[in-house]
mmCIF file of C-alpha atoms and ligand atoms in Angstrom:
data_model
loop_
_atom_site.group_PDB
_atom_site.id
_atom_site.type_symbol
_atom_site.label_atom_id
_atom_site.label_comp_id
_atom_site.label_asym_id
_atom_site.label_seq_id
_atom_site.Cartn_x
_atom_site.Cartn_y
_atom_site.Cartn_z
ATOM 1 C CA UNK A 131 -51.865 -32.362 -17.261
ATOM 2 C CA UNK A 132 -51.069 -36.351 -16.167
ATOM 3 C CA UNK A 133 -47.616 -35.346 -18.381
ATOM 4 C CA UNK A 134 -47.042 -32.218 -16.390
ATOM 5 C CA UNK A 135 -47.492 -34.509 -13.094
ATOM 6 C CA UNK A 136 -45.451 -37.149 -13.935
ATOM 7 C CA UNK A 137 -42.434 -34.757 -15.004
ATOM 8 C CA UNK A 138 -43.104 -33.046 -11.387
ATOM 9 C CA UNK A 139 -43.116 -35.806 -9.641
ATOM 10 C CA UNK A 140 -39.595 -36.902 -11.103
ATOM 11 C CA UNK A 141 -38.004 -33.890 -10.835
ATOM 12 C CA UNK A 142 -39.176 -33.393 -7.467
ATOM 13 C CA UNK A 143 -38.300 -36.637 -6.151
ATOM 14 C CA UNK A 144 -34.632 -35.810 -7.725
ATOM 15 C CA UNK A 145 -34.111 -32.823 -5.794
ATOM 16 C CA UNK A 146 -35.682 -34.257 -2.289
ATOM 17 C CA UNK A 147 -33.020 -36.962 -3.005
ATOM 18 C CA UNK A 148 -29.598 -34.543 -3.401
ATOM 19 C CA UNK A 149 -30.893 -32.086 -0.502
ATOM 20 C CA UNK A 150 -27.781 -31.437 1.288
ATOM 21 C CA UNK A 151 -29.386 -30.557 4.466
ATOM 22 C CA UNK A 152 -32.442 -30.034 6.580
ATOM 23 C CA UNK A 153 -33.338 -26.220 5.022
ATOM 24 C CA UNK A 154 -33.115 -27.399 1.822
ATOM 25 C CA UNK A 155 -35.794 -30.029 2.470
ATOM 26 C CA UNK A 156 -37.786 -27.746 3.883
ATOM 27 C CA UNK A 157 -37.675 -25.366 1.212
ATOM 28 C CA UNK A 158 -38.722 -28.000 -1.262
ATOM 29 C CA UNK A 159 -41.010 -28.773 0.814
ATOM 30 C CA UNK A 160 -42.756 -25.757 0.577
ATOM 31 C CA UNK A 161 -42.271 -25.430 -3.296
ATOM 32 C CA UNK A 162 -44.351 -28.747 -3.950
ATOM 33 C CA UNK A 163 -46.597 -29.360 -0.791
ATOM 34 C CA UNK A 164 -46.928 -25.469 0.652
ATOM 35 C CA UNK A 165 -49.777 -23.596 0.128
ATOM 36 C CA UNK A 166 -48.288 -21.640 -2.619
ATOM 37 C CA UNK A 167 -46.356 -24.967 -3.982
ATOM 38 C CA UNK A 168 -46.564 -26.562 -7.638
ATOM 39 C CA UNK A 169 -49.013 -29.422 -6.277
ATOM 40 C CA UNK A 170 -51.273 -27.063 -5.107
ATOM 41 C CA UNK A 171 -51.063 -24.820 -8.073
ATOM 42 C CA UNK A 172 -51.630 -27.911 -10.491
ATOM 43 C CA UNK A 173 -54.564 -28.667 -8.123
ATOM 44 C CA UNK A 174 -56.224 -25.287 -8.957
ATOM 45 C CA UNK A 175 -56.130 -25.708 -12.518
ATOM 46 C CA UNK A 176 -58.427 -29.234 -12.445
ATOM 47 C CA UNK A 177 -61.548 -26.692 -12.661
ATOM 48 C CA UNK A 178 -60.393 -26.571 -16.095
ATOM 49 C CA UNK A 179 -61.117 -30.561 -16.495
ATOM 50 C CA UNK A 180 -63.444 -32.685 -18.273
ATOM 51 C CA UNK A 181 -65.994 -34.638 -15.951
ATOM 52 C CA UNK A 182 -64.407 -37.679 -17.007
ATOM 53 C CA UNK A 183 -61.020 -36.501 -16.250
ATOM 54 C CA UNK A 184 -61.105 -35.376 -13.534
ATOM 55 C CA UNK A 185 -61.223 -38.348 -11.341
ATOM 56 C CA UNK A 186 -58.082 -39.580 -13.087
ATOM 57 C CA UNK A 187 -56.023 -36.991 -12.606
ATOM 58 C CA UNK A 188 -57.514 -36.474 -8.983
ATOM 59 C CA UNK A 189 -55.718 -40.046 -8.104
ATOM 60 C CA UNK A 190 -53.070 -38.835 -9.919
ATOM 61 C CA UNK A 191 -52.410 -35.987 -7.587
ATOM 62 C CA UNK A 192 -53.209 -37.907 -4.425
ATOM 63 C CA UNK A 193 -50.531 -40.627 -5.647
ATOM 64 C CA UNK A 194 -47.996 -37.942 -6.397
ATOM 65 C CA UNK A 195 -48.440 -36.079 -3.366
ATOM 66 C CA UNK A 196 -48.127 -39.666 -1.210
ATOM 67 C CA UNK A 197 -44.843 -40.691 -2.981
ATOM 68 C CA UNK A 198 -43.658 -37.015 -2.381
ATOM 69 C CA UNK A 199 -44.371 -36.978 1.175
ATOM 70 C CA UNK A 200 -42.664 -41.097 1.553
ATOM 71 C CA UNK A 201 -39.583 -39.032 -0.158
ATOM 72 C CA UNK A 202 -39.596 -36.114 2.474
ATOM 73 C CA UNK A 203 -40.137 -38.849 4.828
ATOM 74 C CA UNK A 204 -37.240 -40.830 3.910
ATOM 75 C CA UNK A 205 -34.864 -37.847 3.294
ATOM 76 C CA UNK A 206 -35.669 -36.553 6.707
ATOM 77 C CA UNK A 207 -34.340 -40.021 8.204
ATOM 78 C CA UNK A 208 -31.392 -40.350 5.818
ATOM 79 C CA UNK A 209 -30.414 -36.695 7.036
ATOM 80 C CA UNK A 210 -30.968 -37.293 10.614
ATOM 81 C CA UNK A 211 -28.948 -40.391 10.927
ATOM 82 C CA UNK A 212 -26.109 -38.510 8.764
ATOM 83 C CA UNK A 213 -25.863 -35.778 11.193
ATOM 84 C CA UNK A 214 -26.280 -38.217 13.905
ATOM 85 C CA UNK A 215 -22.918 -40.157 12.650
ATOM 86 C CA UNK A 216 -21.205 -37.290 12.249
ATOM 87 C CA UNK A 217 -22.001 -36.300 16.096
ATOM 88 C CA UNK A 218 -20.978 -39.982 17.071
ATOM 89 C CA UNK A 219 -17.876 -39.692 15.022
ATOM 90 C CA UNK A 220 -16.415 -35.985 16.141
ATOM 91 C CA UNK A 221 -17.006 -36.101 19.829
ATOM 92 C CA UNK A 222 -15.065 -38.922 21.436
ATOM 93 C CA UNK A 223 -15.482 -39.911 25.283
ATOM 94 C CA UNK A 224 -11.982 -40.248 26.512
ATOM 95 C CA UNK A 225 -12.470 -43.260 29.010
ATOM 96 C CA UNK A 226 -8.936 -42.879 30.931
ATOM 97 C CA UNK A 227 -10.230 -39.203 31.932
ATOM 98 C CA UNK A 228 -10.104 -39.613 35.745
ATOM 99 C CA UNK A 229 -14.369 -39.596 37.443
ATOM 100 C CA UNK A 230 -15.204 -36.732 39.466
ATOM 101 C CA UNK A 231 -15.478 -37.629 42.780
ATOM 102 C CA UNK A 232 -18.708 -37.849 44.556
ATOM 103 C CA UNK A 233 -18.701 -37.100 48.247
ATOM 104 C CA UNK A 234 -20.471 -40.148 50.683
ATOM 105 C CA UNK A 235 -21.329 -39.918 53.431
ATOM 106 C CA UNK A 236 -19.224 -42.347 56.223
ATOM 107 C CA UNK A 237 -20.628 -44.469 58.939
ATOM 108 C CA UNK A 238 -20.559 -43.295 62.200
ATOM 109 C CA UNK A 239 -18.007 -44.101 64.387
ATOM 110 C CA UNK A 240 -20.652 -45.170 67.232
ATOM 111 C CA UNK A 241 -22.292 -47.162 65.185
ATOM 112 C CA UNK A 242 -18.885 -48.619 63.493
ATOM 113 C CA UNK A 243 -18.230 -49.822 67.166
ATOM 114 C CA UNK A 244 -21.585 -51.162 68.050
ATOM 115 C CA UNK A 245 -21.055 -53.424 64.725
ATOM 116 C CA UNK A 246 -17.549 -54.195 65.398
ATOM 117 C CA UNK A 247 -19.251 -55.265 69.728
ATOM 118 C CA UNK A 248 -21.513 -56.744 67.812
ATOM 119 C CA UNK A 249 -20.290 -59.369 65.753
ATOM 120 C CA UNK A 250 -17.358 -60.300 68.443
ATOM 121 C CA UNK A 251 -20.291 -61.154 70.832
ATOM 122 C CA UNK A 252 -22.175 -63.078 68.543
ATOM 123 C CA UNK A 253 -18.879 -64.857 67.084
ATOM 124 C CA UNK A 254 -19.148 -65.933 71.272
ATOM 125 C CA UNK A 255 -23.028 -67.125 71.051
ATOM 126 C CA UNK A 256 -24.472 -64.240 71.840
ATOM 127 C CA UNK A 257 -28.145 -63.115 70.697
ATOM 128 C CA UNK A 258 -28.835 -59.308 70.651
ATOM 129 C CA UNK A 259 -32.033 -58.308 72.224
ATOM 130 C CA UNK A 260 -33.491 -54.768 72.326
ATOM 131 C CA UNK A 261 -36.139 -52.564 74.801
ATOM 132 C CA UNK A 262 -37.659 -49.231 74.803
ATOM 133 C CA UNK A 263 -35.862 -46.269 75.761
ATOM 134 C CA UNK A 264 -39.022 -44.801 77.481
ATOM 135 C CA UNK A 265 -39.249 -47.066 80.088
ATOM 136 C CA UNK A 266 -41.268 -47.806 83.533
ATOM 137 C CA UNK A 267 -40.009 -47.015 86.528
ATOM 138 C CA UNK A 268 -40.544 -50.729 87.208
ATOM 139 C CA UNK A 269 -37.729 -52.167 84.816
ATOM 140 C CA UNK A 270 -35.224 -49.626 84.992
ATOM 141 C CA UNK A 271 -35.335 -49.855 88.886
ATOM 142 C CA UNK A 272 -37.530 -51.945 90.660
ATOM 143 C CA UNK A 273 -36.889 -55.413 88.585
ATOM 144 C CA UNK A 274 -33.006 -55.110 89.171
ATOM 145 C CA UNK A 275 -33.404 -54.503 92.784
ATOM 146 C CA UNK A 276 -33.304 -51.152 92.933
ATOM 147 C CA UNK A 277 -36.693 -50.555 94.750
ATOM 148 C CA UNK A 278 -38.175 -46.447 94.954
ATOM 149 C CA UNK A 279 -35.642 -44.813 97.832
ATOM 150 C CA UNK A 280 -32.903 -46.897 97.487
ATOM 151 C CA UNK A 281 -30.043 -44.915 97.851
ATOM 152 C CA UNK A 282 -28.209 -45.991 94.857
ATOM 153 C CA UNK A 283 -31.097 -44.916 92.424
ATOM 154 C CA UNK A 284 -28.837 -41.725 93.262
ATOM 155 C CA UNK A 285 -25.892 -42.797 90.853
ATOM 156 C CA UNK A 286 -28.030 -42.487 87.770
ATOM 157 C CA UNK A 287 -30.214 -39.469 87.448
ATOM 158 C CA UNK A 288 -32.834 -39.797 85.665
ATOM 159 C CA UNK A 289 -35.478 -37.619 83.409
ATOM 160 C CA UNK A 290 -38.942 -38.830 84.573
ATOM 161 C CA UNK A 291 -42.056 -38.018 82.443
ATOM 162 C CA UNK A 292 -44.225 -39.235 85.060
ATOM 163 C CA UNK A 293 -43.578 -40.734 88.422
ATOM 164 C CA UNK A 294 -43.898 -44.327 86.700
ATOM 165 C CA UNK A 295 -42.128 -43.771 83.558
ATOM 166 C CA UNK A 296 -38.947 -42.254 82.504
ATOM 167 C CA UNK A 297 -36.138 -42.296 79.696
ATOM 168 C CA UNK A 298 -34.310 -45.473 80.833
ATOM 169 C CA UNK A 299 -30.637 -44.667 82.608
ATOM 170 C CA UNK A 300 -29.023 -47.992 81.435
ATOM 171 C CA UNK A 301 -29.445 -50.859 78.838
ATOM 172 C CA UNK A 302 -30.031 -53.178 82.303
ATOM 173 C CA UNK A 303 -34.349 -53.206 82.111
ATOM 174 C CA UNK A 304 -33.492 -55.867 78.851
ATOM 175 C CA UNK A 305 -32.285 -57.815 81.384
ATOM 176 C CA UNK A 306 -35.328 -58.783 83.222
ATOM 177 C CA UNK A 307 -37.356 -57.994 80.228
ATOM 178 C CA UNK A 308 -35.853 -60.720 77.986
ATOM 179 C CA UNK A 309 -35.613 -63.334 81.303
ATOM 180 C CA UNK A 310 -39.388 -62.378 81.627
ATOM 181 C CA UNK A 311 -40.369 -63.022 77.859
ATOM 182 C CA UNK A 312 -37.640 -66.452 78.192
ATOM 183 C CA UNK A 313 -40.168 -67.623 80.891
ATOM 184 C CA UNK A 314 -37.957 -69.239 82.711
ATOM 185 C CA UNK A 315 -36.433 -71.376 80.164
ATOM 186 C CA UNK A 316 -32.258 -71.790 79.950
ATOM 187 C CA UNK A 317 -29.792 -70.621 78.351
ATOM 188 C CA UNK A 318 -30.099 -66.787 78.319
ATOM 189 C CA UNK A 319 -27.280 -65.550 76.565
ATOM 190 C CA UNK A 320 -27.794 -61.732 74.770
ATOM 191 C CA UNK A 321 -26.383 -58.341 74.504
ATOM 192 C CA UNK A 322 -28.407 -55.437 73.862
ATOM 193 C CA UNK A 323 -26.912 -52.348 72.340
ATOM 194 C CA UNK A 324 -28.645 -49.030 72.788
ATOM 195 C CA UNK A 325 -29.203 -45.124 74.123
ATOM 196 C CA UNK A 326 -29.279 -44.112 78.118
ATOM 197 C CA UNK A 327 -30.186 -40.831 79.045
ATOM 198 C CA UNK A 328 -29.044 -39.454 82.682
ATOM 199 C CA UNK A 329 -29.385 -35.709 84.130
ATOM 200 C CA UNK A 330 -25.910 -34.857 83.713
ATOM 201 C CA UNK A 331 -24.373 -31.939 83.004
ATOM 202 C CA UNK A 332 -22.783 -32.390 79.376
ATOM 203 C CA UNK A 333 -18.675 -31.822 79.447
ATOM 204 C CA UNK A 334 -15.690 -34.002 77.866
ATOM 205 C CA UNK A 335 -16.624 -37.491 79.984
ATOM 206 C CA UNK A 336 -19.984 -36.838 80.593
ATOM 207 C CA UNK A 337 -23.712 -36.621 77.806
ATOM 208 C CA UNK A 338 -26.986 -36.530 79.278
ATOM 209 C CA UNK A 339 -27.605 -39.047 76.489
ATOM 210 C CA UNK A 340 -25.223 -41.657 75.475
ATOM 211 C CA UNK A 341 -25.200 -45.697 74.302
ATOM 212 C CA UNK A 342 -24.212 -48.966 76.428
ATOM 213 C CA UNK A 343 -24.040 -52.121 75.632
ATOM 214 C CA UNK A 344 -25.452 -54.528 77.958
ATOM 215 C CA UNK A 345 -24.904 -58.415 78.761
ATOM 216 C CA UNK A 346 -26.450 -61.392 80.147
ATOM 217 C CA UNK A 347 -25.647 -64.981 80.372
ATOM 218 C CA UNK A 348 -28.214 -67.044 82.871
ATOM 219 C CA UNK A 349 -27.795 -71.046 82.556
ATOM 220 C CA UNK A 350 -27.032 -73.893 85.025
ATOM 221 C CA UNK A 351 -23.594 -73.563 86.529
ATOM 222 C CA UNK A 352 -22.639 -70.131 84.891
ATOM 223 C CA UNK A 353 -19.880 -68.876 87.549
ATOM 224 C CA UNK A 354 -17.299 -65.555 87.870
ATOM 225 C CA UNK A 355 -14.497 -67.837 85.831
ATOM 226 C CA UNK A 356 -17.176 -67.409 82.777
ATOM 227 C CA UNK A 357 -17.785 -63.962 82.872
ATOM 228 C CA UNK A 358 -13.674 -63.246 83.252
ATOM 229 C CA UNK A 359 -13.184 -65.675 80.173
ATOM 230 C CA UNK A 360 -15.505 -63.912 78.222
ATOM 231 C CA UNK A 361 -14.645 -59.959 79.093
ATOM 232 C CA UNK A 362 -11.036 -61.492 78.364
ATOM 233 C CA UNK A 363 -11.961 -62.533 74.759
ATOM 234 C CA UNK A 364 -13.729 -59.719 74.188
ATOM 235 C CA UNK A 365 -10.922 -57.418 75.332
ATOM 236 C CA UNK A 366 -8.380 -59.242 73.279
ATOM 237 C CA UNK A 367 -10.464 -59.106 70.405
ATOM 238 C CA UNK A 368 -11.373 -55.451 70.503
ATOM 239 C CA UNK A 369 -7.933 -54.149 72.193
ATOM 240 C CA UNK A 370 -5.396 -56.771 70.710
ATOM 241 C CA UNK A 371 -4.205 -60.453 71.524
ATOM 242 C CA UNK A 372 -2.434 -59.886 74.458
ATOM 243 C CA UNK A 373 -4.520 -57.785 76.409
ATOM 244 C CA UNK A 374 -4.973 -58.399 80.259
ATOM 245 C CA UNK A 375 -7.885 -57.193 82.223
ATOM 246 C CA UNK A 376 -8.172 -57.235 85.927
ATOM 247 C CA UNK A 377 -11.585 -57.447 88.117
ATOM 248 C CA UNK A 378 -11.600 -55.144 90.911
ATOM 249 C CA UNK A 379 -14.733 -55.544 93.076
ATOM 250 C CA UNK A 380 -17.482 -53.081 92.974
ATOM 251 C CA UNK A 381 -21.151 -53.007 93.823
ATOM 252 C CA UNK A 382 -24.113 -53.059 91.576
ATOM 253 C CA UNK A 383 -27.369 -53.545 93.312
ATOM 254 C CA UNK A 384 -28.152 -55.798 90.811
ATOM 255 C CA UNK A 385 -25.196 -58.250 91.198
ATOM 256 C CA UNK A 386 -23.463 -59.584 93.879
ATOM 257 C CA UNK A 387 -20.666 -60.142 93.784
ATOM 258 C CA UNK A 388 -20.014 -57.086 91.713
ATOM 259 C CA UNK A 389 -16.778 -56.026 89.854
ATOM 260 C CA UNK A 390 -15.497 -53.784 87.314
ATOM 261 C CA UNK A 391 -13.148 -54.565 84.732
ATOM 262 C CA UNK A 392 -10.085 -52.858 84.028
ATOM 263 C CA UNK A 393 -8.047 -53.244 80.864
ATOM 264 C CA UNK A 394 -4.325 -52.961 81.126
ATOM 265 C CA UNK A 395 -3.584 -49.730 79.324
ATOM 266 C CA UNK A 396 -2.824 -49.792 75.999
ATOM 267 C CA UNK A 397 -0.563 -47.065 76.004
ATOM 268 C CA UNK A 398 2.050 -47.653 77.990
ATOM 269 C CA UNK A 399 1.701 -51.713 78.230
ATOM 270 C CA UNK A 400 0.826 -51.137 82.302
ATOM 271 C CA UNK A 401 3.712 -49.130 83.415
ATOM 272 C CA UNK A 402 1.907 -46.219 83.852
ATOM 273 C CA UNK A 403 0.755 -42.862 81.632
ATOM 274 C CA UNK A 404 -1.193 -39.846 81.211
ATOM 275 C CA UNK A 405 -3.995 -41.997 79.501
ATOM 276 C CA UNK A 406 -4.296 -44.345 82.499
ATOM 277 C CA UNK A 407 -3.597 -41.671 85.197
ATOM 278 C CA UNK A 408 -0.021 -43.946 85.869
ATOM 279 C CA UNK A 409 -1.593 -46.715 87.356
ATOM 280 C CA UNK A 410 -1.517 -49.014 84.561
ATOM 281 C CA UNK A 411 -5.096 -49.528 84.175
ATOM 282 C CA UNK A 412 -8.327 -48.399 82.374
ATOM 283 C CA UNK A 413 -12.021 -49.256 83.647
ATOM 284 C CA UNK A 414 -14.139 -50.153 80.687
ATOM 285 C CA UNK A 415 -16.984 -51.597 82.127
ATOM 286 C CA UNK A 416 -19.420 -52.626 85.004
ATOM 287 C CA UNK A 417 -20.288 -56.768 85.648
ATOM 288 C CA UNK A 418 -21.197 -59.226 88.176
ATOM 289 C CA UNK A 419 -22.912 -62.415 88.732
ATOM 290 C CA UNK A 420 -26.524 -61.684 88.605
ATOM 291 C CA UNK A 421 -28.329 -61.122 92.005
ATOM 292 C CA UNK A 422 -30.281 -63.838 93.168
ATOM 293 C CA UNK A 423 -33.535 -61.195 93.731
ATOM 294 C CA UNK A 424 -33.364 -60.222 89.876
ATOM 295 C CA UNK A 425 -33.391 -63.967 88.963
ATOM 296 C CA UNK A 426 -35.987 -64.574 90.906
ATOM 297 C CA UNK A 427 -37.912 -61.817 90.306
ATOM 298 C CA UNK A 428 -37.450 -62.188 86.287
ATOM 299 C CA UNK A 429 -38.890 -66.271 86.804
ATOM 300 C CA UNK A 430 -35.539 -68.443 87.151
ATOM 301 C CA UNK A 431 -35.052 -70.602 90.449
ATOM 302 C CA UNK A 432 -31.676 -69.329 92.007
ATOM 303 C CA UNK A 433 -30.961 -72.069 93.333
ATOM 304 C CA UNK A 434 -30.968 -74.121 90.080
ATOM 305 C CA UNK A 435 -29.608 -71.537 88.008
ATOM 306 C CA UNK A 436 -26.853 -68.358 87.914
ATOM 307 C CA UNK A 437 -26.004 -65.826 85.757
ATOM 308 C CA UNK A 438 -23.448 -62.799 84.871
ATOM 309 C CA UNK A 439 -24.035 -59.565 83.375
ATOM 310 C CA UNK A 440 -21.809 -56.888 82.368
ATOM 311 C CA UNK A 441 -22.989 -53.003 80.683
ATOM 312 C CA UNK A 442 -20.450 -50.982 79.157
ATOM 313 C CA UNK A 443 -20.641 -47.420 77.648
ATOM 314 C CA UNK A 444 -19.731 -47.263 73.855
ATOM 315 C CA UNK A 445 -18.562 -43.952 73.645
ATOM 316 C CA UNK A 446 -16.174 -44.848 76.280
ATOM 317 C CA UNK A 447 -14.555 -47.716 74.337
ATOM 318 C CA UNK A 448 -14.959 -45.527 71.113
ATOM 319 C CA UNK A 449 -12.917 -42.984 72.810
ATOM 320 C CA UNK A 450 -10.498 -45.626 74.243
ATOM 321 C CA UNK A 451 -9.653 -47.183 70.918
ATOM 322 C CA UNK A 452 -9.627 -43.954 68.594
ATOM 323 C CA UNK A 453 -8.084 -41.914 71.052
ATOM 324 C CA UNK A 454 -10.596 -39.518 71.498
ATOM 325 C CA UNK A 455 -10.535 -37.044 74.045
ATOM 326 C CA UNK A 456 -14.538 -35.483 74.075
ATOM 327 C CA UNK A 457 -17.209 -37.229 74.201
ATOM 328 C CA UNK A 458 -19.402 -34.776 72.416
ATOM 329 C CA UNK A 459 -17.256 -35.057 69.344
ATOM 330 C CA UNK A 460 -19.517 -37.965 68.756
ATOM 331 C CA UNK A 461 -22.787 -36.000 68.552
ATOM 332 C CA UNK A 462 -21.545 -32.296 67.301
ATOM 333 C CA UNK A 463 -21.113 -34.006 63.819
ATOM 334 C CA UNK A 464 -18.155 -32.342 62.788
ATOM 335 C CA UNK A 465 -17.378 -33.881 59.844
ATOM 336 C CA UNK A 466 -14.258 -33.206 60.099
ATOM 337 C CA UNK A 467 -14.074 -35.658 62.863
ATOM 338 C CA UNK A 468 -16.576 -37.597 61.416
ATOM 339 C CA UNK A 469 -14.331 -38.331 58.069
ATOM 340 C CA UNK A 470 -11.099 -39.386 59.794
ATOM 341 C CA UNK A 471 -13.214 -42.664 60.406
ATOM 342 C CA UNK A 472 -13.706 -43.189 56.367
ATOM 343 C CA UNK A 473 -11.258 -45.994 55.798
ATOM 344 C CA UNK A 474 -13.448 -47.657 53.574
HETATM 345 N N1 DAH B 623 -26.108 -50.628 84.481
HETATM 346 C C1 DAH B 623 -24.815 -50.209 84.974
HETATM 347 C C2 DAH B 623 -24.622 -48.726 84.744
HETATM 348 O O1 DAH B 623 -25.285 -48.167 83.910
HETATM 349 C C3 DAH B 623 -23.733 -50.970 84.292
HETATM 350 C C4 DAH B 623 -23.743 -52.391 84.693
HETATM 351 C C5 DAH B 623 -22.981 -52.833 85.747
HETATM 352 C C6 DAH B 623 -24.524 -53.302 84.026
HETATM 353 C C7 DAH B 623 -22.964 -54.126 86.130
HETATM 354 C C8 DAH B 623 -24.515 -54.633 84.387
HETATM 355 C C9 DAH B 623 -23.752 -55.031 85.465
HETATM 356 O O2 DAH B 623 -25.245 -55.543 83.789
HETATM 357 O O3 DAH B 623 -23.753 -56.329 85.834
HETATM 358 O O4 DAH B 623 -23.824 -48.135 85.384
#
């Protein structure tokens, strides 16, 4: 019987080793180790056995079937890494195939703006500051002298939630709230970036909600030759080098003097056009030296100090530089629209 093991074991071992594929293991498999297989059957006839026997050829079998199995074992591997190569080897990754694209999204062109506001202000010294869009009555209005029934509360209408608070009509409450949390202290010098909402009837100038960008510069001796220098460089550095802006006075309750700011038109160089209804100019923005109330009010002595501030609306410089003609184009998300501003 140890003969008859011994010759099994070789011959098995043989045939595990020239198996020419995974069936073929598996069949042999079965033949020694199955149920039915030649181990098995050997195992049966041990009944047969002397007593002291039996224990021999018992480790016998149990040695047998353990080199069998470290065969199988090593065949398997051997096989799997062969088919493995051969996978690696016939398929070949061509690397000069062109990727498929994937589609991004791009940013938006309002916010492409604010960043592009952004960093020329802060290339000037600027800080940007920021405020809540639900604001009180009390900063929207009252702190920029603008108290309840004065008559030019009229030129921004506003959505109230309550009689006190309301979704702020201008970026202008960061005014007094950042003099307020500067408590009193010199220089001021911050923009603030962010969304108005006014009851107006939504067409191609007009969005009950839209985005301003608001300045203020309060320090000793701060006069109107300041804030013209600094609209200039802005203009010039949003616009082009040799832009020109003109001040043309206004009114503001919350600046006196007041004046808006009028960019000579790009188009036609300030000999007159369809974009700048032929007379040469485009207003861009609202500014003036703060009002002596507000400083007061917000802390600062105005007698020992003076400021400027200026609020402009985004979407109307957006529209100016891309030459867009609808304001809701910003928010209807077209993405057709939205794309031509993916340059990267
Ligand atoms: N808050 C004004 C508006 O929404 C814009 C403005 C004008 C802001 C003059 C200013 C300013 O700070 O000085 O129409």
């Amino acid at each position: 019987m140890q003969t008859r093991l011994q010759e099994m074991k070789e011959t098995a071992i043989e045939q595990i080793r020239q198996a020419a594929d995974a069936q073929q293991l598996q069949d042999l498999r079965v033949k020694y180790l199955g149920k039915k297989g030649e181990l098995t059957e050997l195992l049966r006839g041990m009944g047969s056995l002397s007593a002291e026997e039996r224990p021999v050829v018992g480790q016998l079998v149990n040695e047998v079937r353990g080199a069998l199995e470290a065969a199988f074992a090593a065949k398997q591997d051997e096989l799997e890494q062969a088919l493995l190569s051969a996978k690696l080897a016939s398929q070949s990754i061509d690397v000069t195939l062109p990727g498929r694209p994937i589609p991004t999204g791009t940013m938006h062109p309002l916010s492409r703006i604010i960043e592009e506001l952004e960093d020329i202000f802060i290339g000037l010294g600027f800080e940007i500051a920021e405020g809540p869009e639900v604001e009180l009555d009390h900063f929207n209005f009252e702190m920029l002298n603008l108290p309840k029934d004065h008559p030019a509360r009229d030129m921004q209408d506003s959505f109230y939630i309550t009689d006190e608070i309301l979704m702020r009509t201008h970026t202008s409450p960061v005014q007094a709230r950042t003099m307020l949390k500067k408590g009193g202290k010199t220089p001021v010098k911050i923009i603030c970036p962010g969304k108005v909402y006014r009851r107006d009837d939504d067409d191609a100038t007009h969005s009950h909600q839209f985005t301003q960008i608001e300045g203020l510069v309060v320090d000793k001796g701060i006069g109107m030759s300041d804030l013209k220098g600094t609209l200039l460089s802005f203009a010039r550095q949003m616009f082009g080098e040799n832009q020109q802006i003109r001040l043309r006075p206004s009114f503001f309750p919350f600046t006196e003097p007041s004046a808006e700011v009028d960019l000579q038109c790009f188009n036609c160089g300030g000999s007159g056009c369809r974009v700048c209804k032929h007379t040469g100019w485009i207003e861009i923005l609202g500014s003036g030296m703060v009002h002596p109330r507000v400083l007061e009010m917000a802390g600062y002595d105005p007698q020992e100090v003076s400021g400027f501030a200026f609020g402009m609306g985004v979407e109307r410089i957006a529209m100016l530089k891309y030459g867009v003609e609808d304001i809701r184009h910003f928010y209807t998300n077209d993405v057709r629209f939205l794309r031509q501003f993916n340059r990267g």
